Coordinates of C-alpha atoms and ligand atoms in Angstrom, one line a residue:
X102 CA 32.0 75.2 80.0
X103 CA 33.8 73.5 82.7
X104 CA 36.9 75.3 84.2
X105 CA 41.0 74.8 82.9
X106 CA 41.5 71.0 84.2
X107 CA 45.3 70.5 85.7
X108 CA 46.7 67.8 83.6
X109 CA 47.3 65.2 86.1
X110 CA 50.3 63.9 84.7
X111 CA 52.1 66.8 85.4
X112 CA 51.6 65.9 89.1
X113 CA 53.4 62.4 89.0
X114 CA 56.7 62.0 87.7
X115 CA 57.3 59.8 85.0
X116 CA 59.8 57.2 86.9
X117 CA 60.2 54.1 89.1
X118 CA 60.8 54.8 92.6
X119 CA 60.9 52.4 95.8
X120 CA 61.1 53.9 99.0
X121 CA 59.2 51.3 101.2
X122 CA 59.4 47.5 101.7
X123 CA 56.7 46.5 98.8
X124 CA 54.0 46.0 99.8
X125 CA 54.6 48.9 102.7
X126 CA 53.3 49.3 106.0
X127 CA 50.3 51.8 104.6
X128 CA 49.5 48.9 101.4
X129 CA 50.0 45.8 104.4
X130 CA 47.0 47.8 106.7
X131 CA 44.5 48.2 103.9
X132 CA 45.1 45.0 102.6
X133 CA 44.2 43.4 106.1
X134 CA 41.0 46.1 106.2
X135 CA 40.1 44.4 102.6
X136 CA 40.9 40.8 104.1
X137 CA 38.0 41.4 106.6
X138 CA 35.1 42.9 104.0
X139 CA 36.7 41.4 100.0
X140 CA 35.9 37.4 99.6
X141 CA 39.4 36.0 98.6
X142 CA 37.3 35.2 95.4
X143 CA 38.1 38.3 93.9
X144 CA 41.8 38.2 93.5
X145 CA 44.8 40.4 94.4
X146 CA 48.0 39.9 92.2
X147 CA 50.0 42.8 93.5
X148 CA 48.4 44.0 96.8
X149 CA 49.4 47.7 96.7
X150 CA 47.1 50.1 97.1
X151 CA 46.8 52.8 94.4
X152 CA 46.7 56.5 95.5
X153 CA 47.8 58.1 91.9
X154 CA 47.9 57.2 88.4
X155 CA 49.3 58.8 85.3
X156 CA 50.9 57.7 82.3
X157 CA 52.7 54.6 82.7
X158 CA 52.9 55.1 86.2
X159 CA 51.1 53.9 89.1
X160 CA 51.6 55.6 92.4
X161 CA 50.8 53.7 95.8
X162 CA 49.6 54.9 99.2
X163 CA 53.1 54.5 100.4
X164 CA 55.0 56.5 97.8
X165 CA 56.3 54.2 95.6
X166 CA 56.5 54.2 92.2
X167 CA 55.4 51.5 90.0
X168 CA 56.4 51.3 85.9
X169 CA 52.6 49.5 84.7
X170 CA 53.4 46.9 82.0
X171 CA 49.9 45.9 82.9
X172 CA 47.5 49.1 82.4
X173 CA 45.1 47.8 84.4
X174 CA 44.8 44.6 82.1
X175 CA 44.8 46.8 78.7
X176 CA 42.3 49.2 79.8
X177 CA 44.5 52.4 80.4
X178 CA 45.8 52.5 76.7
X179 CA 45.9 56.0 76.3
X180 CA 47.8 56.6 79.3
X181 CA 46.3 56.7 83.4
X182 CA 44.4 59.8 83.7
X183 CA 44.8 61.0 80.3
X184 CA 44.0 64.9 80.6
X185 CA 41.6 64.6 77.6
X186 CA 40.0 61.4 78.6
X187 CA 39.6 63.6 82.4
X188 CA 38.7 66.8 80.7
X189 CA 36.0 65.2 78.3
X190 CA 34.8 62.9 81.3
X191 CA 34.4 65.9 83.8
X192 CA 32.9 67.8 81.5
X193 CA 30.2 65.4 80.8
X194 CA 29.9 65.1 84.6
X195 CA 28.4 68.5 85.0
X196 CA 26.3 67.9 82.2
X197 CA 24.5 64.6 82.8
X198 CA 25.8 61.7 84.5
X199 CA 22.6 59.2 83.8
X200 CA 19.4 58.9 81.9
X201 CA 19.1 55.9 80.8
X202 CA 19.7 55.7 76.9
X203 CA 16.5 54.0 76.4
X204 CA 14.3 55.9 78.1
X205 CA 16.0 59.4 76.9
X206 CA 18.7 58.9 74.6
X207 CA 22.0 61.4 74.7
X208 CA 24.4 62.0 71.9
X209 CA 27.4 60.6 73.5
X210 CA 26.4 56.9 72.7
X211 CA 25.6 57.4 69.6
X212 CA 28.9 59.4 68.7
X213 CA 30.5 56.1 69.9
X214 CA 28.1 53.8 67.7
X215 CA 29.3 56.3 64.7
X216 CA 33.1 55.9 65.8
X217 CA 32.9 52.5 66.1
X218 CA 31.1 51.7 63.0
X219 CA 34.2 53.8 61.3
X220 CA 37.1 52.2 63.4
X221 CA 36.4 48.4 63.0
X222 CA 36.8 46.4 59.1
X223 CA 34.6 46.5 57.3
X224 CA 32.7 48.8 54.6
X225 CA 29.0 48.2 55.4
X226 CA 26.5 48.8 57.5
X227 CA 27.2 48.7 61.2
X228 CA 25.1 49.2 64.6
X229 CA 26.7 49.1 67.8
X230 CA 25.0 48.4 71.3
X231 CA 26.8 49.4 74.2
X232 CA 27.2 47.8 77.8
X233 CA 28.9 47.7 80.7
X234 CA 31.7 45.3 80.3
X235 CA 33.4 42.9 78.0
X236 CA 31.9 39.6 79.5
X237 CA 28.5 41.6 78.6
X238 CA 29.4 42.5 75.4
X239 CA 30.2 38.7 74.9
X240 CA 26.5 37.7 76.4
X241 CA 24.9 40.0 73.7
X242 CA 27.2 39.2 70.8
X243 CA 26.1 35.5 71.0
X244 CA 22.6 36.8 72.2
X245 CA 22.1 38.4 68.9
X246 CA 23.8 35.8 67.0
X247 CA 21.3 33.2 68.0
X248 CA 18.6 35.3 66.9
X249 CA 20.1 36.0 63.7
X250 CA 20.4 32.4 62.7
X251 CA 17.8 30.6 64.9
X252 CA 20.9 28.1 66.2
X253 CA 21.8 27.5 69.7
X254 CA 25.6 26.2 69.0
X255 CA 28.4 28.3 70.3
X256 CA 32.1 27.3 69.1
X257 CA 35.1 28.9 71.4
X258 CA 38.7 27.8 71.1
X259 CA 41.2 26.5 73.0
X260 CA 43.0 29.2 75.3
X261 CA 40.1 31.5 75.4
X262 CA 39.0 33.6 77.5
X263 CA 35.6 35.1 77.4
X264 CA 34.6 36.4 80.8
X265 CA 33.5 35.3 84.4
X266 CA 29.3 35.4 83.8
X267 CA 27.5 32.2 83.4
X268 CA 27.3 32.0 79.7
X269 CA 31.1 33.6 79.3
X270 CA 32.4 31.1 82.1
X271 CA 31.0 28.2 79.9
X272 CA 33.2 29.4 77.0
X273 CA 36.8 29.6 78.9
X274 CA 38.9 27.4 78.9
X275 CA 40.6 27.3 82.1
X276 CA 38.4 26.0 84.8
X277 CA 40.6 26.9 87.0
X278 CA 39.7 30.0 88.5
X279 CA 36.9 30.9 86.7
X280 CA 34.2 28.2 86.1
X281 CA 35.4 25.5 88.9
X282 CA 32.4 24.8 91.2
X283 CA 30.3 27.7 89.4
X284 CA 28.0 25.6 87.6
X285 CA 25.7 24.5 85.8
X286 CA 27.4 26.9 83.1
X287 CA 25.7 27.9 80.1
X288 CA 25.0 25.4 77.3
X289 CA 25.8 24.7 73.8
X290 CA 29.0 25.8 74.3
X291 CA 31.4 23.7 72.0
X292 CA 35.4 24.1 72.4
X293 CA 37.5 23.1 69.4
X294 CA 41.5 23.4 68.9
X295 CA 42.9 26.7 68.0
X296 CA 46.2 27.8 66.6
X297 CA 49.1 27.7 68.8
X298 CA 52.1 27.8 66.7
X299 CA 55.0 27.5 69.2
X300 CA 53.4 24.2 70.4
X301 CA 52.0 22.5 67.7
X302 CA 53.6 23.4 64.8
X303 CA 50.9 23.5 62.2
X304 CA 50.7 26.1 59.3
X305 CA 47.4 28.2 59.5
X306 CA 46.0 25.5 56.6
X307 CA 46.3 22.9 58.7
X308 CA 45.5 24.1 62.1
X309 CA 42.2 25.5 60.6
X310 CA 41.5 22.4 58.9
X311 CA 41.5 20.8 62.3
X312 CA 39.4 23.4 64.2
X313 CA 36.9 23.2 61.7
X314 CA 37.2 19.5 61.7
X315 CA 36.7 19.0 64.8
X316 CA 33.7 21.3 65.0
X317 CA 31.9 19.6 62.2
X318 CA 32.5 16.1 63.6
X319 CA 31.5 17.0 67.4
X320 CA 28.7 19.9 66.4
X321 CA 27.9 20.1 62.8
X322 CA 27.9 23.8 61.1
X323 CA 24.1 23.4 61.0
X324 CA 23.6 24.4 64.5
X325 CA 26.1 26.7 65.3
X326 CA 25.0 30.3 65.8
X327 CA 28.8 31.6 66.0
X328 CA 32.2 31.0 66.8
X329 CA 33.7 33.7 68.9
X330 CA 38.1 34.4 68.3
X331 CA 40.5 36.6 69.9
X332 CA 42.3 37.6 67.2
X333 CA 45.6 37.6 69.5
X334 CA 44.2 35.6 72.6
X335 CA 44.5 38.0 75.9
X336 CA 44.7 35.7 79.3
X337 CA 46.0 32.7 76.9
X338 CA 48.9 33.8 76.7
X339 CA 49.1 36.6 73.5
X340 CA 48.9 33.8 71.5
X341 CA 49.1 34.9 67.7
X342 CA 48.0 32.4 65.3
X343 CA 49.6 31.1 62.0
X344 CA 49.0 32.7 59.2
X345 CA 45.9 32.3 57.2
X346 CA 44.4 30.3 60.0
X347 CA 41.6 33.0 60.7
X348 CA 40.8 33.8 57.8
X349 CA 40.2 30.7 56.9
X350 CA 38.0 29.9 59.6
X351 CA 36.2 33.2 59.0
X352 CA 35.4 31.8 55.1
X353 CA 34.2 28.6 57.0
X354 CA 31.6 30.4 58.9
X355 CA 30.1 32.4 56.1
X356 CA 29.9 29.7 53.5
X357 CA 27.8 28.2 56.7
X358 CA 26.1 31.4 57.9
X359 CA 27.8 31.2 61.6
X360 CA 28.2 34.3 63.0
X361 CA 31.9 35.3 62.7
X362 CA 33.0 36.9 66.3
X363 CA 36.1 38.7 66.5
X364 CA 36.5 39.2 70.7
X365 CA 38.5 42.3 70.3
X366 CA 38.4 43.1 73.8
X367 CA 41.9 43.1 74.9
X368 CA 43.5 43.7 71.4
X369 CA 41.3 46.1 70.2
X370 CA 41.3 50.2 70.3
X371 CA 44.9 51.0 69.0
X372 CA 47.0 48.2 71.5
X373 CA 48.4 46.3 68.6
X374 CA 49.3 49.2 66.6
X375 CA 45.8 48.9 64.2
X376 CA 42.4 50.3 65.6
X377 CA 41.4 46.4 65.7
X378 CA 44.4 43.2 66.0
X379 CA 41.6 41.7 63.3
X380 CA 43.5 44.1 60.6
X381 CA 46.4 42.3 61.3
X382 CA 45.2 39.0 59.5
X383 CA 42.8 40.7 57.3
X384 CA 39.9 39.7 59.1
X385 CA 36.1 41.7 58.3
X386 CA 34.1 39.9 61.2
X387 CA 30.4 39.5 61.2
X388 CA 30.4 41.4 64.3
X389 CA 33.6 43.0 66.8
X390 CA 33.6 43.2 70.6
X391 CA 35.3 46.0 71.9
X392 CA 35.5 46.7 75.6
X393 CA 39.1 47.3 78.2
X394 CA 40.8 50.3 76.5
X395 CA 38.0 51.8 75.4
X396 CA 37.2 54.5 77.4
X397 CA 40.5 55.3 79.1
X398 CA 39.1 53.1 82.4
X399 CA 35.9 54.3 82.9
X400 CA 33.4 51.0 82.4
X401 CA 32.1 50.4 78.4
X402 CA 32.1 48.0 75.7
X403 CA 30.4 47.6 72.0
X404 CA 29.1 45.2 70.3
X405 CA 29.5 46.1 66.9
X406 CA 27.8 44.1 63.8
X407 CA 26.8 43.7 60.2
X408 CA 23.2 45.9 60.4
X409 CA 21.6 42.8 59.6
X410 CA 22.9 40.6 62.1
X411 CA 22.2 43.6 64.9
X412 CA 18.5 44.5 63.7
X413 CA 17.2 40.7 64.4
X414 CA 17.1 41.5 68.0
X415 CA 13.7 42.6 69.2
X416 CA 13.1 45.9 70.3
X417 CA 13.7 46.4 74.1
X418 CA 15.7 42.9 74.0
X419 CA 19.1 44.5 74.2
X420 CA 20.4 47.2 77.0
X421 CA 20.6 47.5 80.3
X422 CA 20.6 50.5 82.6
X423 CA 23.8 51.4 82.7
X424 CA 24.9 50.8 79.5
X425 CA 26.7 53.4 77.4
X426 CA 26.9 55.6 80.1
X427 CA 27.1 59.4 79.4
X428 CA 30.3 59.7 81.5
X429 CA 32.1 56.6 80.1
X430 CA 31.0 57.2 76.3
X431 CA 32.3 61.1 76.5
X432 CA 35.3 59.3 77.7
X433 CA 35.5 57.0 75.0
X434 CA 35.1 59.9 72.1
X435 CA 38.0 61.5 73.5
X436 CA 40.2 58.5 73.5
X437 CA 38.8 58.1 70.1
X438 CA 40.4 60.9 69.4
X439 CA 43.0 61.1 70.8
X440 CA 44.4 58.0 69.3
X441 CA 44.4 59.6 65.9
X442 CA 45.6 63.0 67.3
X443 CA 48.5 61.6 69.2
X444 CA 49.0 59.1 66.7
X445 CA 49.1 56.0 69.2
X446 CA 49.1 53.7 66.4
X447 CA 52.3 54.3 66.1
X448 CA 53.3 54.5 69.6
X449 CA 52.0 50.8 69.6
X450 CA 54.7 49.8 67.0
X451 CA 57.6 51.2 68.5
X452 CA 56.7 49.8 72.0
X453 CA 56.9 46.2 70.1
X454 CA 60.3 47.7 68.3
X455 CA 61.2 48.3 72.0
X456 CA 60.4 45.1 73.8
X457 CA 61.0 42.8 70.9
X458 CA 64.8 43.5 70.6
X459 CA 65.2 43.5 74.6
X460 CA 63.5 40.4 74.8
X461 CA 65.3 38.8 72.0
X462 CA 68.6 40.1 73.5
X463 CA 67.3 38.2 76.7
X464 CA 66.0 34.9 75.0
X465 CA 69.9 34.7 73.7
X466 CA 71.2 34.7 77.4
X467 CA 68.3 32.9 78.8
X468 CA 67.3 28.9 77.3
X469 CA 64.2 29.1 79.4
X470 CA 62.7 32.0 76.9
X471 CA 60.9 29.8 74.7
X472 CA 59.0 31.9 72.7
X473 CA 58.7 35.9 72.2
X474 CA 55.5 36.7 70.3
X475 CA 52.8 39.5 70.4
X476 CA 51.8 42.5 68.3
X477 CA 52.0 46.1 69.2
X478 CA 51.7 46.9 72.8
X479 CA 50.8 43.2 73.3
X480 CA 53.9 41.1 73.4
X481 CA 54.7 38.1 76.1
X482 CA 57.2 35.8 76.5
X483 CA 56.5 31.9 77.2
X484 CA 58.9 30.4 79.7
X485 CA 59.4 26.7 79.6
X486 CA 62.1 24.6 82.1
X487 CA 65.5 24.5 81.3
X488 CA 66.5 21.3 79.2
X489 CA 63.0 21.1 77.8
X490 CA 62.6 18.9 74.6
X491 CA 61.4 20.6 71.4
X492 CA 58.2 18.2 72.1
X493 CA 57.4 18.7 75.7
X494 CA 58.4 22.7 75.9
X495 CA 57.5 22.0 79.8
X496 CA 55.7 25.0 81.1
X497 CA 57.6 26.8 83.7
X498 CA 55.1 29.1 86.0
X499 CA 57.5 29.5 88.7
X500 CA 60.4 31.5 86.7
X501 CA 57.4 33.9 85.6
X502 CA 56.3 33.8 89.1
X503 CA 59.8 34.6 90.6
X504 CA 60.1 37.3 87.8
X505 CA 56.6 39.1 89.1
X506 CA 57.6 38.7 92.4
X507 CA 61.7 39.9 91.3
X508 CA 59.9 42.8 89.6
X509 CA 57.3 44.1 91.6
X510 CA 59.8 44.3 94.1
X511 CA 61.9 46.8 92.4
X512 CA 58.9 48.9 91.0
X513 CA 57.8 47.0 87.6
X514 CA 54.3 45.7 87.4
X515 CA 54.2 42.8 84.9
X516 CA 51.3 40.3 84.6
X517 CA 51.2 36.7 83.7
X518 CA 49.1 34.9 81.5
X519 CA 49.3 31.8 80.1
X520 CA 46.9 28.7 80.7
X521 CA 49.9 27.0 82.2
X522 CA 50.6 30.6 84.2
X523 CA 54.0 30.5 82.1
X524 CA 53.8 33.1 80.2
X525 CA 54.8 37.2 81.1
X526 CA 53.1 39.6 79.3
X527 CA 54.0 43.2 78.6
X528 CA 50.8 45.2 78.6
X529 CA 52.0 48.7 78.7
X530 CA 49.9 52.0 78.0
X531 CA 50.7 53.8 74.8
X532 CA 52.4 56.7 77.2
X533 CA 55.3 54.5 77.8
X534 CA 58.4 55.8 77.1
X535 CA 61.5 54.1 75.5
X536 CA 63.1 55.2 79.0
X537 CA 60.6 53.8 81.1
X538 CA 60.4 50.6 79.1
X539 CA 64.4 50.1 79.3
X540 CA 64.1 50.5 83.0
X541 CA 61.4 48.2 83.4
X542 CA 63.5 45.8 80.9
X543 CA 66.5 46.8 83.3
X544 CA 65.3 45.0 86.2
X545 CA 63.9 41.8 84.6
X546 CA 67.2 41.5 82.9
X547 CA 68.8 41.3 86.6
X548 CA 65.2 39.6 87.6
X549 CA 66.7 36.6 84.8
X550 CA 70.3 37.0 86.5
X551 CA 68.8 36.4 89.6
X552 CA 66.8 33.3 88.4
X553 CA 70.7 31.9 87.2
X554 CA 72.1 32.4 90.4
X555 CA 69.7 30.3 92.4
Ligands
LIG91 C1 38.9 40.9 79.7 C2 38.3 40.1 78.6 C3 37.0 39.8 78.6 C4 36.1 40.1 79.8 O1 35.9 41.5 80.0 P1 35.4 42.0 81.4 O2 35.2 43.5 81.2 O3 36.4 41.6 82.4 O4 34.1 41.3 81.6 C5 36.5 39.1 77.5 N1 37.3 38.8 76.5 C6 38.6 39.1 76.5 C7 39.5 38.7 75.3 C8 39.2 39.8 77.5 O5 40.5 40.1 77.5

């Protein structure tokens, strides 16, 4: 048994505080340091440098205090440094750190395999392969869906985002960072229109009618292997779809025996208030990808899938050596756990009680709030130019990036998304408080005075 771990949490105070020019003069240095070793490639939205995490709060090298609306992209749902997640993780760390699950298996992974198979819809038989990453689980996911169904064909939706490896690059939909100049990208890869309802107005009927339109004109059902769906798309833009439009694209795909693929890896593990966002519409997918808030921030994702579906890959086809790690899977039981035991579900719904009233308090004051939307823990806003006609709804990136810039300033890290970059998303871990959340709502209010008075 591994000794009494401090709670971390205990360490760092749960408030914003700014007590250096942000960045400041320690974040400046190492980010020069990084300038001379990191390829501009890999991008920096918010160039402090992270000494401390815990909670909802991110500590930097210079002593400020940052309120994270972004959790590290959705990853820290439980909360930075989560003394379970630690405890469970250290633990494991003085047990064994790497085998290799197959060479010689642990428990760990399949404790995760058995949670998994419990957590995500669907009353059936389930197996679950684990890897390193959500792009990964996305390369297996249509991997194994090819060699279910013998098809090549690959159908992704508008606004997607899959992932930054060669197959996953091919299924995005913004070239811009992430495929431009990358090629040749992996093929078969067929893009239809999704549901957007703020821009285009269509019911779920109709919107799936023309997705699956469009895919049978352009592809043809017969040689698609799968069509992969956020339920609630991530870097899109927490775009929520009509009603009924998924599911009636799922019935699409098994009347045609394509692989239904629910990309659960932002809006999965408790962030929208249900263990998977594909509750939300009723959704059973074929197969569920889980990855970012998985494991409290240590590196692992599923694939999760109808037993049939999984048990057409050869064996020794799937895996990888560091897949399911010991240390990361340990970490994921815990926040398994802990999301029933601290009942995050509903910590999810009253962060979306939270933001949604603020925001629509806002969206009153401010014309340039266009649309509020989002479930759970995942709720934006999409800013579009003031004046804008009902048709156009002209994107506006540079309020959201005057609001990042307005907030970061004062100690409130909020991302963007949005394929236009117009769109501010609220990403929070499920430790947030209603105080912390006001406060951070505080200084975008005055960010959105600010924005008025230029
Ligand atoms: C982040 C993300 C991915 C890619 O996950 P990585 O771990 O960054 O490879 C894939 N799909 C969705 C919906 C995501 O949000």
């Amino acid at each position: 048994m591994t000794d009494t771990i401090e709670a971390p949490v205990a360490a760092v105070t749960q408030e914003r505080k700014i007590v250096t020019a942000v960045p400041g003069p320690r974040s400046q240095e190492l980010h020069a340091r990084r300038l001379a070793v990191v390829p501009p490639g890999v991008g920096a939205a918010l160039p402090i440098y992270v000494a401390k995490a815990a909670g909802a709060i991110l500590v930097d090298v210079d002593g400020n205090q940052f309120i994270d609306l972004g959790a590290g992209i959705g990853v820290t749902t439980v909360g930075h440094a989560e003394e379970h997640v630690v405890a469970a993780a250290a633990a494991q760390l003085q047990d064994v750190i790497h085998t290799l699950f197959t060479v010689t298996p642990y428990e760990e992974y399949v404790r995760v395999a058995e949670l998994l198979a419990e957590k995500t819809p669907g009353d059936f038989a389930k197996r679950t392969v684990l890897v390193n990453s959500g792009a990964e689980a996305v390369e297996n996911g249509v991997k194994i869906a090819r060699k279910h169904t013998g098809r090549s064909g690959v159908a992704v939706l508008d606004h997607a985002y899959h992932g930054r490896t060669n197959l996953t690059m091919a299924m995005n939909y913004k070239a811009m960072p992430y495929g431009a100049g990358f090629g040749p990208l992996g093929g078969s890869v067929h893009r239809a229109p999704n549901s957007y309802p703020y821009h285009d107005g269509l019911s779920g009927a109709e919107a799936a009618a023309r997705t699956i339109g469009y895919l049978e004109k352009t592809v043809g059902a017969a040689d698609l292997a799968c069509l992969v769906v956020e339920p609630i798309q991530g870097e899109g833009g927490f775009v929520v779809p009509a009603e009924g439009y998924l599911p009636a694209l799922q019935e699409w795909c098994t009347e045609n025996g394509i692989v239904f693929i629910a990309d659960e890896i932002q809006s999965g593990m408790a962030r929208t208030g249900r263990w998977f966002a594909s509750e939300h519409f009723g959704l059973v997918p074929d197969m569920v990808l889980s990855a970012k808030g998985i494991a409290g921030g240590l590196p692992l994702a599923g694939v999760t899938g109808r037993a049939e579906i999984m048990d057409s890959a050869q064996p020794g086809g799937l895996g990888g050596t560091f897949g399911g790690n010991p240390v990361a899977a340990a970490a994921a039981i815990a926040v398994f756990e802990q999301i029933d035991a601290g009942n995050l579900l509903a910590e999810a719904d009253r962060i979306e009680r939270v933001l949604k009233s603020r925001l629509g308090a806002l969206q009153e004051r401010h014309e340039i709030i266009g649309d509020i939307r989002g479930i759970g823990a995942m709720v934006a806003i999409e800013l579009v130019k003031p004046g804008t006609s009902e048709t156009t709804r002209e994107p506006n990136p540079d309020a959201v990036n005057a609001l990042v810039a307005h907030a970061a300033a004062h100690g409130v890290l909020i991302l963007n998304a949005g394929t236009y970059g117009n769109v501010l998303r609220f990403l929070p871990s499920l430790a947030a408080t209603d105080a912390l959340l006001n406060d951070a709502l505080d200084v975008l209010e005055e960010g959105f005075a600010a924005l008025d008075r230029a």
